[in-house]
Coordinates of C-alpha atoms and ligand atoms in Angstrom, one line a residue:
M1 CA 0.1 -0.1 0.0
T2 CA 1.2 3.4 -0.5
E3 CA 1.1 6.2 1.5
L4 CA -0.5 9.6 0.1
K5 CA 1.4 12.4 2.0
L6 CA 0.4 16.2 1.8
S7 CA 3.7 18.9 2.2
E8 CA 2.9 22.1 3.4
T9 CA 2.2 24.5 0.5
R10 CA 1.4 28.0 0.8
D11 CA -1.3 29.4 -1.9
L12 CA -0.4 32.8 -3.3
T13 CA -3.8 34.7 -3.1
R14 CA -4.3 37.3 -5.5
I15 CA -6.2 40.3 -3.8
E16 CA -7.9 41.9 -6.7
R17 CA -9.9 45.1 -6.1
V18 CA -12.0 45.1 -9.6
G19 CA -15.6 45.2 -8.2
A20 CA -16.5 48.1 -10.1
H21 CA -15.1 46.2 -13.4
S22 CA -16.6 43.0 -12.7
H23 CA -18.8 43.3 -15.9
I24 CA -15.6 43.9 -18.3
R25 CA -15.3 40.5 -20.0
G26 CA -13.5 42.0 -23.2
L27 CA -13.7 45.4 -25.7
G28 CA -16.4 43.7 -27.1
L29 CA -15.2 43.8 -30.8
D30 CA -16.1 41.6 -33.7
S31 CA -13.5 39.5 -36.0
S32 CA -12.6 43.2 -37.9
L33 CA -12.2 44.7 -34.5
Q34 CA -15.4 46.9 -35.1
P35 CA -16.8 48.0 -31.9
R36 CA -20.5 46.0 -31.6
D37 CA -23.2 48.3 -30.0
V38 CA -23.0 46.4 -26.5
S39 CA -21.0 43.4 -26.3
E40 CA -18.6 41.7 -23.1
G41 CA -20.1 44.2 -20.6
M42 CA -18.9 47.1 -22.9
V43 CA -21.1 49.9 -24.6
G44 CA -20.3 53.2 -26.3
Q45 CA -17.1 54.9 -26.3
I46 CA -16.7 53.8 -30.0
N47 CA -13.5 55.1 -30.8
A48 CA -12.2 54.9 -27.6
R49 CA -12.5 50.7 -28.1
K50 CA -11.7 50.6 -31.7
S51 CA -8.1 52.4 -30.8
A52 CA -7.8 49.9 -28.1
G53 CA -8.7 46.9 -30.4
I54 CA -5.9 48.2 -32.6
I55 CA -3.5 48.1 -30.0
L56 CA -4.6 44.7 -28.8
Q57 CA -4.0 43.3 -32.6
M58 CA -0.3 45.0 -32.2
I59 CA 0.4 43.2 -29.0
K60 CA -1.1 39.6 -30.0
D61 CA 1.1 40.2 -33.1
G62 CA 4.0 40.8 -31.2
I63 CA 4.7 44.3 -32.6
I64 CA 4.7 46.5 -29.3
A65 CA 5.5 43.9 -26.5
G66 CA 7.2 45.6 -23.7
R67 CA 5.8 49.2 -24.8
A68 CA 3.2 51.8 -22.1
V69 CA 0.2 53.3 -23.7
L70 CA -1.1 56.0 -21.9
L71 CA -5.0 56.7 -21.8
A72 CA -6.3 60.3 -20.8
G73 CA -9.3 61.7 -20.1
Q74 CA -11.6 62.8 -17.6
P75 CA -12.3 60.9 -14.3
G76 CA -15.1 58.2 -14.7
T77 CA -15.0 58.2 -18.2
G78 CA -13.5 54.0 -19.1
K79 CA -9.8 54.4 -18.9
T80 CA -9.3 51.6 -16.5
A81 CA -12.2 49.6 -18.2
I82 CA -10.8 49.7 -21.4
A83 CA -7.3 48.8 -20.1
M84 CA -9.3 45.8 -18.3
G85 CA -10.9 45.0 -21.4
M86 CA -7.5 44.6 -23.4
A87 CA -6.2 42.5 -20.7
K88 CA -9.3 40.2 -20.5
S89 CA -9.1 40.0 -24.4
L90 CA -5.4 38.8 -23.9
G91 CA -6.4 35.8 -22.1
L92 CA -8.0 35.0 -19.1
E93 CA -4.3 34.3 -17.4
T94 CA -3.3 37.8 -18.5
P95 CA -2.2 39.8 -15.6
F96 CA -3.9 43.0 -14.4
A97 CA -3.1 45.4 -11.7
M98 CA -5.1 48.3 -10.8
I99 CA -3.2 51.2 -8.7
A100 CA -4.9 54.6 -7.8
G101 CA -2.4 57.8 -7.4
S102 CA -3.3 57.8 -3.8
E103 CA -1.7 54.5 -3.0
L104 CA 1.6 55.3 -4.0
F105 CA 2.0 57.6 -1.0
S106 CA 2.1 55.3 2.3
L107 CA 4.6 55.8 5.3
E108 CA 5.1 51.8 4.9
M109 CA 6.9 51.9 1.3
S110 CA 8.6 54.3 -0.8
K111 CA 6.8 55.4 -4.2
T112 CA 9.7 54.1 -6.1
E113 CA 9.0 50.4 -4.5
A114 CA 4.9 50.9 -4.7
L115 CA 5.0 51.6 -8.2
T116 CA 8.0 48.9 -9.1
Q117 CA 5.1 46.2 -7.4
A118 CA 2.7 47.9 -9.6
F119 CA 4.5 47.3 -12.6
R120 CA 5.6 43.7 -11.7
K121 CA 2.1 42.8 -11.0
A122 CA 1.1 43.5 -14.6
I123 CA 3.8 41.2 -15.9
G124 CA 3.0 37.6 -15.9
V125 CA 5.7 34.6 -17.1
R126 CA 4.5 31.4 -18.2
I127 CA 6.4 28.6 -16.6
K128 CA 5.9 24.9 -17.8
E129 CA 7.0 22.1 -15.7
E130 CA 6.7 18.3 -15.4
T131 CA 5.2 16.8 -12.6
E132 CA 4.2 13.8 -11.0
V133 CA 0.4 13.1 -10.7
I134 CA -1.8 10.3 -9.4
E135 CA -5.1 10.6 -11.4
G136 CA -7.7 8.0 -11.2
E137 CA -11.6 7.5 -10.3
V138 CA -12.3 7.5 -7.1
V139 CA -13.8 3.7 -6.3
E140 CA -14.1 4.1 -2.3
V141 CA -13.2 6.7 0.3
Q142 CA -13.1 5.2 3.8
I143 CA -12.0 7.5 6.5
D144 CA -11.4 5.7 10.1
R145 CA -13.4 7.3 12.7
P146 CA -11.2 8.8 15.7
A147 CA -11.1 6.9 19.0
V148 CA -12.1 10.3 21.1
S149 CA -15.2 11.6 19.4
G150 CA -15.2 15.4 18.2
A151 CA -11.2 14.7 17.4
A152 CA -10.3 15.2 13.7
A153 CA -9.8 11.9 11.6
K154 CA -6.0 10.8 11.0
T155 CA -6.4 7.7 9.4
G156 CA -7.9 6.4 6.2
K157 CA -8.1 4.6 2.8
L158 CA -8.4 5.7 -0.8
T159 CA -9.2 3.7 -3.4
L160 CA -8.7 4.6 -6.9
K161 CA -8.5 3.1 -10.2
S162 CA -7.7 3.4 -13.9
T163 CA -8.7 1.2 -17.1
E164 CA -6.1 -0.8 -16.2
M165 CA -5.5 -1.1 -12.3
E166 CA -6.9 -0.1 -8.8
T167 CA -4.8 1.1 -6.1
V168 CA -5.4 1.6 -2.1
Y169 CA -3.5 4.4 -0.6
D170 CA -3.1 5.0 2.9
L171 CA -4.5 8.9 4.0
G172 CA -3.3 10.7 6.5
A173 CA -4.7 13.5 8.3
K174 CA -3.7 16.3 5.9
M175 CA -4.9 14.3 2.8
I176 CA -8.2 13.9 4.8
E177 CA -8.6 17.4 5.3
A178 CA -8.0 18.0 1.8
I179 CA -10.7 15.7 0.4
G180 CA -13.0 16.8 2.8
K181 CA -12.3 20.3 1.3
E182 CA -12.7 19.3 -1.9
K183 CA -15.5 17.2 -1.1
V184 CA -14.5 14.1 -3.3
T185 CA -16.8 11.0 -3.3
S186 CA -16.7 8.0 -5.3
G187 CA -17.3 8.3 -9.0
D188 CA -15.3 11.4 -9.2
V189 CA -12.1 11.2 -11.4
I190 CA -9.4 12.8 -9.7
A191 CA -5.5 14.2 -10.2
I192 CA -3.7 14.7 -7.1
D193 CA -0.3 16.5 -7.2
K194 CA 2.7 14.2 -5.5
A195 CA 4.9 17.2 -4.9
S196 CA 2.0 19.5 -3.5
G197 CA -0.6 17.3 -2.9
K198 CA -3.1 19.5 -4.1
I199 CA -6.2 17.8 -5.3
T200 CA -7.9 18.5 -8.6
K201 CA -11.4 17.2 -9.3
L202 CA -11.6 17.0 -13.3
G203 CA -15.3 16.0 -13.3
R204 CA -17.7 12.9 -12.7
S205 CA -17.1 9.5 -14.4
F206 CA -18.9 8.3 -17.1
S207 CA -19.7 5.4 -15.4
R208 CA -21.7 7.2 -12.6
S209 CA -24.1 9.6 -15.3
R210 CA -27.0 7.2 -14.2
D211 CA -26.7 7.4 -10.7
F212 CA -29.7 9.3 -8.9
D213 CA -27.5 12.0 -7.5
A214 CA -29.3 15.4 -7.4
M215 CA -26.5 17.2 -10.0
G216 CA -26.5 20.3 -11.4
P217 CA -26.0 21.1 -15.2
Q218 CA -22.5 22.1 -14.4
V219 CA -21.1 19.1 -13.5
K220 CA -18.8 17.8 -16.1
F221 CA -18.6 14.3 -17.2
V222 CA -15.1 12.7 -18.0
Q223 CA -13.6 9.2 -18.9
C224 CA -12.1 6.9 -16.2
P225 CA -8.4 7.5 -17.0
D226 CA -6.5 4.8 -18.9
G227 CA -3.1 3.3 -18.3
E228 CA -1.0 3.8 -15.1
L229 CA -2.4 5.9 -12.0
Q230 CA 0.6 7.7 -11.5
K231 CA 2.3 9.5 -14.2
R232 CA 4.3 12.2 -15.6
K233 CA 2.4 15.5 -16.7
E234 CA 3.6 18.8 -18.2
V235 CA 1.8 21.5 -16.7
V236 CA 1.9 25.1 -17.7
H237 CA 1.5 27.9 -14.6
C238 CA 1.1 31.6 -15.0
V239 CA 3.0 33.6 -12.4
T240 CA 3.5 37.7 -12.1
L241 CA 7.3 38.8 -11.7
H242 CA 5.6 40.4 -8.1
E243 CA 4.8 36.6 -7.3
I244 CA 8.3 35.1 -7.9
D245 CA 9.6 37.9 -5.8
V246 CA 7.3 37.2 -3.0
I247 CA 8.3 33.8 -3.2
N248 CA 12.1 34.3 -3.4
S249 CA 11.6 37.1 -0.4
S250 CA 10.1 34.3 1.6
G251 CA 12.6 32.0 0.5
A252 CA 15.4 34.4 1.7
M253 CA 13.3 34.8 4.8
A254 CA 13.6 31.3 5.7
A255 CA 17.4 31.7 5.0
M256 CA 17.7 34.5 7.6
A257 CA 15.9 32.4 9.9
V258 CA 18.2 29.3 9.8
I259 CA 21.3 31.7 10.0
H260 CA 19.6 33.0 13.0
R261 CA 19.3 29.9 14.7
V262 CA 22.8 28.8 14.0
V263 CA 24.3 32.0 15.2
N264 CA 21.7 32.1 18.2
P265 CA 21.4 28.2 18.8
G266 CA 18.7 27.4 20.9
Ligands
ATP1 N1 -17.5 51.5 -22.1 C1 -17.9 51.2 -20.8 N2 -19.0 50.4 -20.8 C2 -19.4 49.7 -19.8 N3 -18.7 50.1 -18.7 C3 -18.1 51.2 -18.3 C4 -17.5 51.8 -20.2 N4 -16.4 52.9 -19.9 C5 -16.6 52.4 -18.0 N5 -17.2 52.2 -17.2 C6 -17.6 51.6 -16.0 O1 -17.6 52.9 -15.5 C7 -17.3 52.7 -14.3 C8 -16.0 54.1 -14.2 O2 -15.1 53.6 -15.2 P1 -13.4 53.5 -15.2 O3 -13.1 53.8 -13.4 O4 -13.3 52.7 -16.3 O5 -12.9 55.0 -15.2 P2 -11.8 56.2 -15.2 O6 -11.4 56.9 -16.4 O7 -10.4 54.8 -15.3 O8 -11.6 56.7 -14.2 P3 -10.6 57.3 -13.1 O9 -10.0 58.3 -14.2 O10 -11.5 58.2 -12.0 O11 -9.7 56.4 -12.5 C9 -16.7 51.9 -14.1 O12 -17.4 50.9 -13.1 C10 -16.6 50.9 -15.3 O13 -16.5 49.4 -15.1

């Protein structure tokens, strides 16, 4: 039997203050870059959207990579909305950072640092990596009841199958917690990242499509994975330069803590 371990991972949560623009999904242009009257949350601003569309096409063609565009206008006339429409049209993972002039002035951070962070939040890089995943259809989740009532379950078993094999994995407290959080039940097709222990629900197995569960229209049905349960997969993450800075600085903090302990043992 194999034991599944969940290592400590720190999820980076992006705090986005874009409530006022949540209706913007793009620039609302047709295939010949002409603005539709009402589309993708945009209305009016015909000339500005048309011009933004030309810039967008140049970005897509790689002609003006790394350049800046200045949108000028009266307050509340849609400069931010158009900038966001351009970002959304470039793909869901295109980073979009918003900053107000007043945010630059603070006692905690210099103006240069605040501006640098804003720029680095707006630049994303794609990182490709190979990772080991366990992918299979859940046959059974069995959580052992703790001896003391009210205590968290510490042991359990997870049975996964592919078209070729079936394996029972031992579960520790953290995996049990992750399974509970994702509400994994038998019939779900899941992927577990071996390095981080992150569980992703890929959908419900087709074999369970006739279950009498009350399933919403958003439930996705997928085939039971074939071949080995454990496989190497190429995954692409999109991270901003600022997120890389945060990861690097927390690494530096950990290194500093180690140095501190070496200097002051105990
Ligand atoms: N063409 C548009 N279609 C739909 N909504 C729009 C459009 N233009 C602006 N809005 C909405 O109007 C509100 C104000 O626009 P926005 O914040 O983009 O203006 P702004 O020019 O960036 O303002 P400021 O100069 O004060 O930062 C936002 O909620 C925005 O989403």
